[in-house]
Structure formats: structure tokens, C-alpha cells
């Protein structure tokens, strides 16, 4: 049995203006605040002597690697992103940036989601990626349209109740 796996599909390179500014601020914070502190702590740990059994040194090296990995990802990802600032001309349909209310037809539950880029998703806020199965299924639907989405819990039917681009 081989370990080879096909490459995962690349995520959509669009983002809202707020998400773009947050990513730039995160990169700036990593480079100018967090990394210098960790480098200083790493130097202090290295000065203590034997590095092979120095837990502080090992921890700081690992932490520095994680910071560098995230900073490298952000510095490559940010130039690729396309910022979507304007709402679409057809404001009664669901597109990128829409906040929508959906009713689960089977249970009657009402949920609210906002479609955002894959780099700014947040389950606590109800922000879902445009690459998610639910977002793909609801794109271009209007108020009172019904649709089905293949979710991890199985096939689910929804109806669009409201669409907003605030």
C-alpha cells in the first residue's frame, strides 16, 4: 500500500477587506513582536549550557519554527489573495460576503452563516468558507429557494430565508 495521496485542491484565493487586514496585522505582529521575544528567550536558554538536555532551549526552538512556518505561509498567501470589497449587483441572491439565514426543512431549525474566504473562517461567529459544501450548495440561491447540501452528517435540505450584505 502506497503513502501517495493526490494533492488537496487549493483553496479559493478571495478574502474580505477585514480578513485581509487581519492577516497583514498577524504577519506584522509575528515578525515585529512575537519572533524577537522568542529569539531573545532562545538566546538566554542557549547561554545556560548543554543544549541536548535543556528543555527551555528545545521548547523555544520548536516555538520559533512554528512562528517561522506561519510567517512564511502568510508572506506567500497574502500576495495571492484577491480582496472582494463590493457587494454583488444582484443583492437578493447568495454570493461571497453574504450573511444568510437558512431553515433546515427537516427539523425547522434556523441558522445564520456568512460566506467568507477560507483564510478567515470562524465557527463561533458562523463564518463559513466559500469552499465548504454548504456554501457551494447555496451559491446563487435567492430568498425562498430550497436546496440540498451534502454535509458530514448526511444530505440535508435547507431553504433560504434571508440574504444580507451589511
PDB file of N, CA and C in Angstrom, residues 26-125:
ATOM      1  N   UNK A  26      -1.519  40.167  11.545  1.00  0.00           N
ATOM      2  CA  UNK A  26      -0.943  38.972  12.174  1.00  0.00           C
ATOM      3  C   UNK A  26       0.511  38.782  11.732  1.00  0.00           C
ATOM      4  N   UNK A  27       0.776  38.933  10.440  1.00  0.00           N
ATOM      5  CA  UNK A  27       2.140  38.792   9.935  1.00  0.00           C
ATOM      6  C   UNK A  27       3.056  39.850  10.564  1.00  0.00           C
ATOM      7  N   UNK A  28       2.593  41.080  10.620  1.00  0.00           N
ATOM      8  CA  UNK A  28       3.378  42.150  11.226  1.00  0.00           C
ATOM      9  C   UNK A  28       3.638  41.860  12.705  1.00  0.00           C
ATOM     10  N   UNK A  29       2.637  41.386  13.427  1.00  0.00           N
ATOM     11  CA  UNK A  29       2.777  41.054  14.845  1.00  0.00           C
ATOM     12  C   UNK A  29       3.785  39.916  15.046  1.00  0.00           C
ATOM     13  N   UNK A  30       3.714  38.906  14.183  1.00  0.00           N
ATOM     14  CA  UNK A  30       4.654  37.789  14.299  1.00  0.00           C
ATOM     15  C   UNK A  30       6.093  38.262  14.104  1.00  0.00           C
ATOM     16  N   UNK A  31       6.336  39.061  13.065  1.00  0.00           N
ATOM     17  CA  UNK A  31       7.699  39.486  12.741  1.00  0.00           C
ATOM     18  C   UNK A  31       8.254  40.502  13.722  1.00  0.00           C
ATOM     19  N   UNK A  32       7.432  41.448  14.156  1.00  0.00           N
ATOM     20  CA  UNK A  32       7.954  42.567  14.931  1.00  0.00           C
ATOM     21  C   UNK A  32       7.773  42.443  16.439  1.00  0.00           C
ATOM     22  N   UNK A  33       6.923  41.548  16.896  1.00  0.00           N
ATOM     23  CA  UNK A  33       6.688  41.425  18.332  1.00  0.00           C
ATOM     24  C   UNK A  33       7.019  40.030  18.854  1.00  0.00           C
ATOM     25  N   UNK A  34       6.359  39.023  18.330  1.00  0.00           N
ATOM     26  CA  UNK A  34       6.477  37.671  18.868  1.00  0.00           C
ATOM     27  C   UNK A  34       7.851  37.067  18.590  1.00  0.00           C
ATOM     28  N   UNK A  35       8.298  37.132  17.336  1.00  0.00           N
ATOM     29  CA  UNK A  35       9.566  36.495  16.972  1.00  0.00           C
ATOM     30  C   UNK A  35      10.767  37.068  17.739  1.00  0.00           C
ATOM     31  N   UNK A  36      10.903  38.405  17.862  1.00  0.00           N
ATOM     32  CA  UNK A  36      12.039  38.923  18.628  1.00  0.00           C
ATOM     33  C   UNK A  36      12.034  38.466  20.102  1.00  0.00           C
ATOM     34  N   UNK A  37      10.843  38.353  20.697  1.00  0.00           N
ATOM     35  CA  UNK A  37      10.768  37.878  22.086  1.00  0.00           C
ATOM     36  C   UNK A  37      11.247  36.430  22.194  1.00  0.00           C
ATOM     37  N   UNK A  38      10.824  35.602  21.246  1.00  0.00           N
ATOM     38  CA  UNK A  38      11.210  34.188  21.274  1.00  0.00           C
ATOM     39  C   UNK A  38      12.703  34.042  20.998  1.00  0.00           C
ATOM     40  N   UNK A  39      13.233  34.828  20.077  1.00  0.00           N
ATOM     41  CA  UNK A  39      14.674  34.777  19.783  1.00  0.00           C
ATOM     42  C   UNK A  39      15.474  35.170  21.023  1.00  0.00           C
ATOM     43  N   UNK A  40      15.019  36.192  21.734  1.00  0.00           N
ATOM     44  CA  UNK A  40      15.700  36.627  22.956  1.00  0.00           C
ATOM     45  C   UNK A  40      15.662  35.515  24.015  1.00  0.00           C
ATOM     46  N   UNK A  41      14.501  34.865  24.179  1.00  0.00           N
ATOM     47  CA  UNK A  41      14.373  33.773  25.146  1.00  0.00           C
ATOM     48  C   UNK A  41      15.213  32.567  24.721  1.00  0.00           C
ATOM     49  N   UNK A  42      15.292  32.325  23.413  1.00  0.00           N
ATOM     50  CA  UNK A  42      16.112  31.225  22.894  1.00  0.00           C
ATOM     51  C   UNK A  42      17.593  31.480  23.173  1.00  0.00           C
ATOM     52  N   UNK A  43      18.042  32.695  22.984  1.00  0.00           N
ATOM     53  CA  UNK A  43      19.441  33.039  23.253  1.00  0.00           C
ATOM     54  C   UNK A  43      19.760  32.872  24.737  1.00  0.00           C
ATOM     55  N   UNK A  44      18.826  33.271  25.602  1.00  0.00           N
ATOM     56  CA  UNK A  44      19.038  33.109  27.045  1.00  0.00           C
ATOM     57  C   UNK A  44      19.096  31.630  27.410  1.00  0.00           C
ATOM     58  N   UNK A  45      18.237  30.815  26.799  1.00  0.00           N
ATOM     59  CA  UNK A  45      18.242  29.377  27.078  1.00  0.00           C
ATOM     60  C   UNK A  45      19.514  28.725  26.547  1.00  0.00           C
ATOM     61  N   UNK A  46      19.995  29.178  25.401  1.00  0.00           N
ATOM     62  CA  UNK A  46      21.219  28.608  24.824  1.00  0.00           C
ATOM     63  C   UNK A  46      22.436  28.954  25.674  1.00  0.00           C
ATOM     64  N   UNK A  47      22.405  30.088  26.352  1.00  0.00           N
ATOM     65  CA  UNK A  47      23.535  30.508  27.172  1.00  0.00           C
ATOM     66  C   UNK A  47      23.675  29.688  28.448  1.00  0.00           C
ATOM     67  N   UNK A  48      22.647  28.922  28.782  1.00  0.00           N
ATOM     68  CA  UNK A  48      22.675  28.128  30.009  1.00  0.00           C
ATOM     69  C   UNK A  48      23.567  26.908  29.918  1.00  0.00           C
ATOM     70  N   UNK A  49      24.023  26.568  28.736  1.00  0.00           N
ATOM     71  CA  UNK A  49      24.950  25.441  28.639  1.00  0.00           C
ATOM     72  C   UNK A  49      24.435  24.327  27.754  1.00  0.00           C
ATOM     73  N   UNK A  50      24.540  23.098  28.247  1.00  0.00           N
ATOM     74  CA  UNK A  50      24.218  21.889  27.482  1.00  0.00           C
ATOM     75  C   UNK A  50      22.835  21.982  26.840  1.00  0.00           C
ATOM     76  N   UNK A  51      22.800  21.997  25.531  1.00  0.00           N
ATOM     77  CA  UNK A  51      21.539  22.166  24.807  1.00  0.00           C
ATOM     78  C   UNK A  51      20.782  20.866  24.619  1.00  0.00           C
ATOM     79  N   UNK A  52      21.444  19.738  24.722  1.00  0.00           N
ATOM     80  CA  UNK A  52      20.778  18.463  24.461  1.00  0.00           C
ATOM     81  C   UNK A  52      19.752  18.110  25.531  1.00  0.00           C
ATOM     82  N   UNK A  53      19.953  18.582  26.761  1.00  0.00           N
ATOM     83  CA  UNK A  53      19.019  18.284  27.847  1.00  0.00           C
ATOM     84  C   UNK A  53      18.345  19.544  28.375  1.00  0.00           C
ATOM     85  N   UNK A  54      18.411  20.620  27.622  1.00  0.00           N
ATOM     86  CA  UNK A  54      17.844  21.896  28.040  1.00  0.00           C
ATOM     87  C   UNK A  54      16.418  22.008  27.482  1.00  0.00           C
ATOM     88  N   UNK A  55      15.436  21.774  28.335  1.00  0.00           N
ATOM     89  CA  UNK A  55      14.036  21.771  27.898  1.00  0.00           C
ATOM     90  C   UNK A  55      13.603  23.146  27.382  1.00  0.00           C
ATOM     91  N   UNK A  56      14.049  24.195  28.029  1.00  0.00           N
ATOM     92  CA  UNK A  56      13.688  25.549  27.601  1.00  0.00           C
ATOM     93  C   UNK A  56      14.218  25.820  26.193  1.00  0.00           C
ATOM     94  N   UNK A  57      15.439  25.421  25.925  1.00  0.00           N
ATOM     95  CA  UNK A  57      16.041  25.617  24.605  1.00  0.00           C
ATOM     96  C   UNK A  57      15.265  24.840  23.544  1.00  0.00           C
ATOM     97  N   UNK A  58      14.943  23.574  23.837  1.00  0.00           N
ATOM     98  CA  UNK A  58      14.203  22.729  22.885  1.00  0.00           C
ATOM     99  C   UNK A  58      12.825  23.321  22.613  1.00  0.00           C
ATOM    100  N   UNK A  59      12.146  23.768  23.662  1.00  0.00           N
ATOM    101  CA  UNK A  59      10.815  24.372  23.506  1.00  0.00           C
ATOM    102  C   UNK A  59      10.883  25.637  22.655  1.00  0.00           C
ATOM    103  N   UNK A  60      11.845  26.489  22.932  1.00  0.00           N
ATOM    104  CA  UNK A  60      11.960  27.748  22.180  1.00  0.00           C
ATOM    105  C   UNK A  60      12.317  27.517  20.721  1.00  0.00           C
ATOM    106  N   UNK A  61      13.137  26.512  20.438  1.00  0.00           N
ATOM    107  CA  UNK A  61      13.456  26.173  19.039  1.00  0.00           C
ATOM    108  C   UNK A  61      12.197  25.736  18.302  1.00  0.00           C
ATOM    109  N   UNK A  62      11.394  24.893  18.961  1.00  0.00           N
ATOM    110  CA  UNK A  62      10.145  24.441  18.355  1.00  0.00           C
ATOM    111  C   UNK A  62       9.186  25.618  18.148  1.00  0.00           C
ATOM    112  N   UNK A  63       9.088  26.492  19.140  1.00  0.00           N
ATOM    113  CA  UNK A  63       8.221  27.657  19.039  1.00  0.00           C
ATOM    114  C   UNK A  63       8.671  28.580  17.902  1.00  0.00           C
ATOM    115  N   UNK A  64       9.970  28.774  17.764  1.00  0.00           N
ATOM    116  CA  UNK A  64      10.499  29.610  16.691  1.00  0.00           C
ATOM    117  C   UNK A  64      10.184  28.998  15.316  1.00  0.00           C
ATOM    118  N   UNK A  65      10.279  27.687  15.217  1.00  0.00           N
ATOM    119  CA  UNK A  65       9.933  27.016  13.967  1.00  0.00           C
ATOM    120  C   UNK A  65       8.465  27.199  13.601  1.00  0.00           C
ATOM    121  N   UNK A  66       7.579  27.139  14.596  1.00  0.00           N
ATOM    122  CA  UNK A  66       6.149  27.342  14.340  1.00  0.00           C
ATOM    123  C   UNK A  66       5.863  28.772  13.901  1.00  0.00           C
ATOM    124  N   UNK A  67       6.518  29.727  14.533  1.00  0.00           N
ATOM    125  CA  UNK A  67       6.342  31.137  14.156  1.00  0.00           C
ATOM    126  C   UNK A  67       6.837  31.360  12.737  1.00  0.00           C
ATOM    127  N   UNK A  68       8.015  30.824  12.414  1.00  0.00           N
ATOM    128  CA  UNK A  68       8.567  30.986  11.067  1.00  0.00           C
ATOM    129  C   UNK A  68       7.693  30.315  10.014  1.00  0.00           C
ATOM    130  N   UNK A  69       7.135  29.160  10.345  1.00  0.00           N
ATOM    131  CA  UNK A  69       6.265  28.445   9.406  1.00  0.00           C
ATOM    132  C   UNK A  69       5.006  29.276   9.111  1.00  0.00           C
ATOM    133  N   UNK A  70       4.381  29.826  10.152  1.00  0.00           N
ATOM    134  CA  UNK A  70       3.179  30.647   9.958  1.00  0.00           C
ATOM    135  C   UNK A  70       3.516  31.936   9.197  1.00  0.00           C
ATOM    136  N   UNK A  71       4.628  32.570   9.534  1.00  0.00           N
ATOM    137  CA  UNK A  71       5.027  33.807   8.849  1.00  0.00           C
ATOM    138  C   UNK A  71       5.335  33.533   7.376  1.00  0.00           C
ATOM    139  N   UNK A  72       5.979  32.407   7.092  1.00  0.00           N
ATOM    140  CA  UNK A  72       6.284  32.044   5.706  1.00  0.00           C
ATOM    141  C   UNK A  72       4.988  31.804   4.929  1.00  0.00           C
ATOM    142  N   UNK A  73       4.032  31.097   5.555  1.00  0.00           N
ATOM    143  CA  UNK A  73       2.745  30.850   4.902  1.00  0.00           C
ATOM    144  C   UNK A  73       2.039  32.172   4.599  1.00  0.00           C
ATOM    145  N   UNK A  74       1.975  33.056   5.589  1.00  0.00           N
ATOM    146  CA  UNK A  74       1.281  34.332   5.388  1.00  0.00           C
ATOM    147  C   UNK A  74       1.971  35.188   4.338  1.00  0.00           C
ATOM    148  N   UNK A  75       3.301  35.199   4.318  1.00  0.00           N
ATOM    149  CA  UNK A  75       4.003  36.030   3.342  1.00  0.00           C
ATOM    150  C   UNK A  75       3.835  35.504   1.919  1.00  0.00           C
ATOM    151  N   UNK A  76       3.555  34.227   1.770  1.00  0.00           N
ATOM    152  CA  UNK A  76       3.268  33.679   0.437  1.00  0.00           C
ATOM    153  C   UNK A  76       1.791  33.820   0.085  1.00  0.00           C
ATOM    154  N   UNK A  77       0.905  33.686   1.081  1.00  0.00           N
ATOM    155  CA  UNK A  77      -0.538  33.683   0.841  1.00  0.00           C
ATOM    156  C   UNK A  77      -1.088  35.085   0.584  1.00  0.00           C
ATOM    157  N   UNK A  78      -0.634  36.080   1.330  1.00  0.00           N
ATOM    158  CA  UNK A  78      -1.192  37.427   1.219  1.00  0.00           C
ATOM    159  C   UNK A  78      -1.112  37.992  -0.202  1.00  0.00           C
ATOM    160  N   UNK A  79       0.009  37.869  -0.922  1.00  0.00           N
ATOM    161  CA  UNK A  79       0.032  38.400  -2.291  1.00  0.00           C
ATOM    162  C   UNK A  79      -0.910  37.662  -3.258  1.00  0.00           C
ATOM    163  N   UNK A  80      -1.267  36.426  -2.952  1.00  0.00           N
ATOM    164  CA  UNK A  80      -2.153  35.659  -3.825  1.00  0.00           C
ATOM    165  C   UNK A  80      -3.619  36.060  -3.680  1.00  0.00           C
ATOM    166  N   UNK A  81      -3.971  36.652  -2.553  1.00  0.00           N
ATOM    167  CA  UNK A  81      -5.372  36.921  -2.235  1.00  0.00           C
ATOM    168  C   UNK A  81      -5.948  38.082  -3.039  1.00  0.00           C
ATOM    169  N   UNK A  82      -7.201  37.916  -3.426  1.00  0.00           N
ATOM    170  CA  UNK A  82      -7.942  38.976  -4.106  1.00  0.00           C
ATOM    171  C   UNK A  82      -8.990  39.480  -3.121  1.00  0.00           C
ATOM    172  N   UNK A  83      -8.927  40.760  -2.822  1.00  0.00           N
ATOM    173  CA  UNK A  83      -9.860  41.354  -1.863  1.00  0.00           C
ATOM    174  C   UNK A  83     -11.153  41.708  -2.578  1.00  0.00           C
ATOM    175  N   UNK A  84     -12.268  41.194  -2.062  1.00  0.00           N
ATOM    176  CA  UNK A  84     -13.593  41.498  -2.606  1.00  0.00           C
ATOM    177  C   UNK A  84     -14.220  42.533  -1.688  1.00  0.00           C
ATOM    178  N   UNK A  85     -14.433  43.729  -2.205  1.00  0.00           N
ATOM    179  CA  UNK A  85     -14.925  44.822  -1.360  1.00  0.00           C
ATOM    180  C   UNK A  85     -16.382  45.157  -1.622  1.00  0.00           C
ATOM    181  N   UNK A  86     -16.820  45.047  -2.848  1.00  0.00           N
ATOM    182  CA  UNK A  86     -18.171  45.481  -3.198  1.00  0.00           C
ATOM    183  C   UNK A  86     -19.153  44.310  -3.141  1.00  0.00           C
ATOM    184  N   UNK A  87     -20.373  44.643  -2.773  1.00  0.00           N
ATOM    185  CA  UNK A  87     -21.442  43.646  -2.801  1.00  0.00           C
ATOM    186  C   UNK A  87     -21.831  43.410  -4.258  1.00  0.00           C
ATOM    187  N   UNK A  88     -22.336  42.226  -4.572  1.00  0.00           N
ATOM    188  CA  UNK A  88     -22.719  41.959  -5.963  1.00  0.00           C
ATOM    189  C   UNK A  88     -23.918  42.807  -6.388  1.00  0.00           C
ATOM    190  N   UNK A  89     -24.074  42.933  -7.687  1.00  0.00           N
ATOM    191  CA  UNK A  89     -25.201  43.715  -8.213  1.00  0.00           C
ATOM    192  C   UNK A  89     -26.535  43.054  -7.865  1.00  0.00           C
ATOM    193  N   UNK A  90     -26.555  41.753  -7.831  1.00  0.00           N
ATOM    194  CA  UNK A  90     -27.780  41.004  -7.525  1.00  0.00           C
ATOM    195  C   UNK A  90     -27.799  40.721  -6.011  1.00  0.00           C
ATOM    196  N   UNK A  91     -28.291  41.666  -5.233  1.00  0.00           N
ATOM    197  CA  UNK A  91     -28.217  41.592  -3.775  1.00  0.00           C
ATOM    198  C   UNK A  91     -29.244  40.655  -3.143  1.00  0.00           C
ATOM    199  N   UNK A  92     -30.165  40.121  -3.917  1.00  0.00           N
ATOM    200  CA  UNK A  92     -31.163  39.206  -3.343  1.00  0.00           C
ATOM    201  C   UNK A  92     -30.736  37.746  -3.454  1.00  0.00           C
ATOM    202  N   UNK A  93     -29.547  37.494  -4.035  1.00  0.00           N
ATOM    203  CA  UNK A  93     -29.027  36.132  -4.167  1.00  0.00           C
ATOM    204  C   UNK A  93     -27.782  35.987  -3.292  1.00  0.00           C
ATOM    205  N   UNK A  94     -27.424  34.750  -2.984  1.00  0.00           N
ATOM    206  CA  UNK A  94     -26.291  34.468  -2.107  1.00  0.00           C
ATOM    207  C   UNK A  94     -25.008  34.383  -2.927  1.00  0.00           C
ATOM    208  N   UNK A  95     -24.046  35.249  -2.593  1.00  0.00           N
ATOM    209  CA  UNK A  95     -22.721  35.246  -3.186  1.00  0.00           C
ATOM    210  C   UNK A  95     -21.702  35.448  -2.075  1.00  0.00           C
ATOM    211  N   UNK A  96     -20.436  35.574  -2.429  1.00  0.00           N
ATOM    212  CA  UNK A  96     -19.368  35.789  -1.459  1.00  0.00           C
ATOM    213  C   UNK A  96     -19.654  37.027  -0.620  1.00  0.00           C
ATOM    214  N   UNK A  97     -19.477  36.908   0.693  1.00  0.00           N
ATOM    215  CA  UNK A  97     -19.703  38.021   1.607  1.00  0.00           C
ATOM    216  C   UNK A  97     -21.114  38.106   2.152  1.00  0.00           C
ATOM    217  N   UNK A  98     -22.006  37.256   1.683  1.00  0.00           N
ATOM    218  CA  UNK A  98     -23.400  37.306   2.126  1.00  0.00           C
ATOM    219  C   UNK A  98     -23.552  36.730   3.532  1.00  0.00           C
ATOM    220  N   UNK A  99     -24.415  37.366   4.304  1.00  0.00           N
ATOM    221  CA  UNK A  99     -24.876  36.798   5.565  1.00  0.00           C
ATOM    222  C   UNK A  99     -26.277  36.289   5.278  1.00  0.00           C
ATOM    223  N   UNK A 100     -26.509  35.032   5.583  1.00  0.00           N
ATOM    224  CA  UNK A 100     -27.789  34.431   5.203  1.00  0.00           C
ATOM    225  C   UNK A 100     -28.401  33.683   6.374  1.00  0.00           C
ATOM    226  N   UNK A 101     -29.702  33.616   6.361  1.00  0.00           N
ATOM    227  CA  UNK A 101     -30.443  32.815   7.330  1.00  0.00           C
ATOM    228  C   UNK A 101     -31.021  31.638   6.563  1.00  0.00           C
ATOM    229  N   UNK A 102     -30.765  30.433   7.075  1.00  0.00           N
ATOM    230  CA  UNK A 102     -31.234  29.214   6.427  1.00  0.00           C
ATOM    231  C   UNK A 102     -32.125  28.440   7.385  1.00  0.00           C
ATOM    232  N   UNK A 103     -33.151  27.825   6.840  1.00  0.00           N
ATOM    233  CA  UNK A 103     -34.015  26.965   7.645  1.00  0.00           C
ATOM    234  C   UNK A 103     -33.793  25.523   7.216  1.00  0.00           C
ATOM    235  N   UNK A 104     -33.505  24.676   8.181  1.00  0.00           N
ATOM    236  CA  UNK A 104     -33.400  23.245   7.920  1.00  0.00           C
ATOM    237  C   UNK A 104     -34.822  22.745   7.715  1.00  0.00           C
ATOM    238  N   UNK A 105     -35.145  22.289   6.527  1.00  0.00           N
ATOM    239  CA  UNK A 105     -36.507  21.905   6.186  1.00  0.00           C
ATOM    240  C   UNK A 105     -36.983  20.723   7.027  1.00  0.00           C
ATOM    241  N   UNK A 106     -36.089  19.807   7.338  1.00  0.00           N
ATOM    242  CA  UNK A 106     -36.480  18.608   8.087  1.00  0.00           C
ATOM    243  C   UNK A 106     -36.750  18.894   9.567  1.00  0.00           C
ATOM    244  N   UNK A 107     -35.941  19.747  10.187  1.00  0.00           N
ATOM    245  CA  UNK A 107     -36.083  19.985  11.628  1.00  0.00           C
ATOM    246  C   UNK A 107     -36.723  21.324  11.966  1.00  0.00           C
ATOM    247  N   UNK A 108     -36.720  22.258  11.029  1.00  0.00           N
ATOM    248  CA  UNK A 108     -37.273  23.582  11.288  1.00  0.00           C
ATOM    249  C   UNK A 108     -36.296  24.528  11.964  1.00  0.00           C
ATOM    250  N   UNK A 109     -35.065  24.079  12.226  1.00  0.00           N
ATOM    251  CA  UNK A 109     -34.061  24.931  12.862  1.00  0.00           C
ATOM    252  C   UNK A 109     -33.616  26.024  11.902  1.00  0.00           C
ATOM    253  N   UNK A 110     -33.374  27.205  12.452  1.00  0.00           N
ATOM    254  CA  UNK A 110     -32.894  28.326  11.649  1.00  0.00           C
ATOM    255  C   UNK A 110     -31.461  28.639  12.066  1.00  0.00           C
ATOM    256  N   UNK A 111     -30.573  28.732  11.075  1.00  0.00           N
ATOM    257  CA  UNK A 111     -29.163  29.027  11.311  1.00  0.00           C
ATOM    258  C   UNK A 111     -28.744  30.224  10.471  1.00  0.00           C
ATOM    259  N   UNK A 112     -27.734  30.963  10.967  1.00  0.00           N
ATOM    260  CA  UNK A 112     -27.202  32.111  10.235  1.00  0.00           C
ATOM    261  C   UNK A 112     -25.735  31.860   9.940  1.00  0.00           C
ATOM    262  N   UNK A 113     -25.337  32.117   8.696  1.00  0.00           N
ATOM    263  CA  UNK A 113     -23.954  31.953   8.279  1.00  0.00           C
ATOM    264  C   UNK A 113     -23.546  33.144   7.432  1.00  0.00           C
ATOM    265  N   UNK A 114     -22.243  33.378   7.404  1.00  0.00           N
ATOM    266  CA  UNK A 114     -21.676  34.365   6.494  1.00  0.00           C
ATOM    267  C   UNK A 114     -20.633  33.653   5.656  1.00  0.00           C
ATOM    268  N   UNK A 115     -20.669  33.855   4.351  1.00  0.00           N
ATOM    269  CA  UNK A 115     -19.708  33.224   3.451  1.00  0.00           C
ATOM    270  C   UNK A 115     -18.488  34.127   3.329  1.00  0.00           C
ATOM    271  N   UNK A 116     -17.330  33.574   3.731  1.00  0.00           N
ATOM    272  CA  UNK A 116     -16.069  34.317   3.705  1.00  0.00           C
ATOM    273  C   UNK A 116     -15.004  33.455   3.026  1.00  0.00           C
ATOM    274  N   UNK A 117     -13.806  33.997   2.905  1.00  0.00           N
ATOM    275  CA  UNK A 117     -12.698  33.253   2.317  1.00  0.00           C
ATOM    276  C   UNK A 117     -12.195  32.175   3.259  1.00  0.00           C
ATOM    277  N   UNK A 118     -11.484  31.187   2.741  1.00  0.00           N
ATOM    278  CA  UNK A 118     -11.007  30.082   3.573  1.00  0.00           C
ATOM    279  C   UNK A 118     -10.004  30.506   4.646  1.00  0.00           C
ATOM    280  N   UNK A 119      -9.385  31.658   4.503  1.00  0.00           N
ATOM    281  CA  UNK A 119      -8.405  32.112   5.486  1.00  0.00           C
ATOM    282  C   UNK A 119      -9.030  32.846   6.664  1.00  0.00           C
ATOM    283  N   UNK A 120     -10.331  33.093   6.633  1.00  0.00           N
ATOM    284  CA  UNK A 120     -10.962  33.864   7.701  1.00  0.00           C
ATOM    285  C   UNK A 120     -12.173  33.169   8.329  1.00  0.00           C
ATOM    286  N   UNK A 121     -12.305  31.875   8.145  1.00  0.00           N
ATOM    287  CA  UNK A 121     -13.444  31.165   8.717  1.00  0.00           C
ATOM    288  C   UNK A 121     -13.384  31.164  10.239  1.00  0.00           C
ATOM    289  N   UNK A 122     -14.550  31.186  10.856  1.00  0.00           N
ATOM    290  CA  UNK A 122     -14.652  31.162  12.311  1.00  0.00           C
ATOM    291  C   UNK A 122     -16.005  30.555  12.673  1.00  0.00           C
ATOM    292  N   UNK A 123     -15.987  29.344  13.188  1.00  0.00           N
ATOM    293  CA  UNK A 123     -17.231  28.631  13.505  1.00  0.00           C
ATOM    294  C   UNK A 123     -18.023  29.347  14.589  1.00  0.00           C
ATOM    295  N   UNK A 124     -17.342  29.965  15.558  1.00  0.00           N
ATOM    296  CA  UNK A 124     -18.051  30.662  16.639  1.00  0.00           C
ATOM    297  C   UNK A 124     -18.890  31.818  16.115  1.00  0.00           C
ATOM    298  N   UNK A 125     -18.404  32.487  15.078  1.00  0.00           N
ATOM    299  CA  UNK A 125     -19.123  33.619  14.502  1.00  0.00           C
ATOM    300  C   UNK A 125     -20.091  33.201  13.402  1.00  0.00           C
TER     301      UNK A 125
END
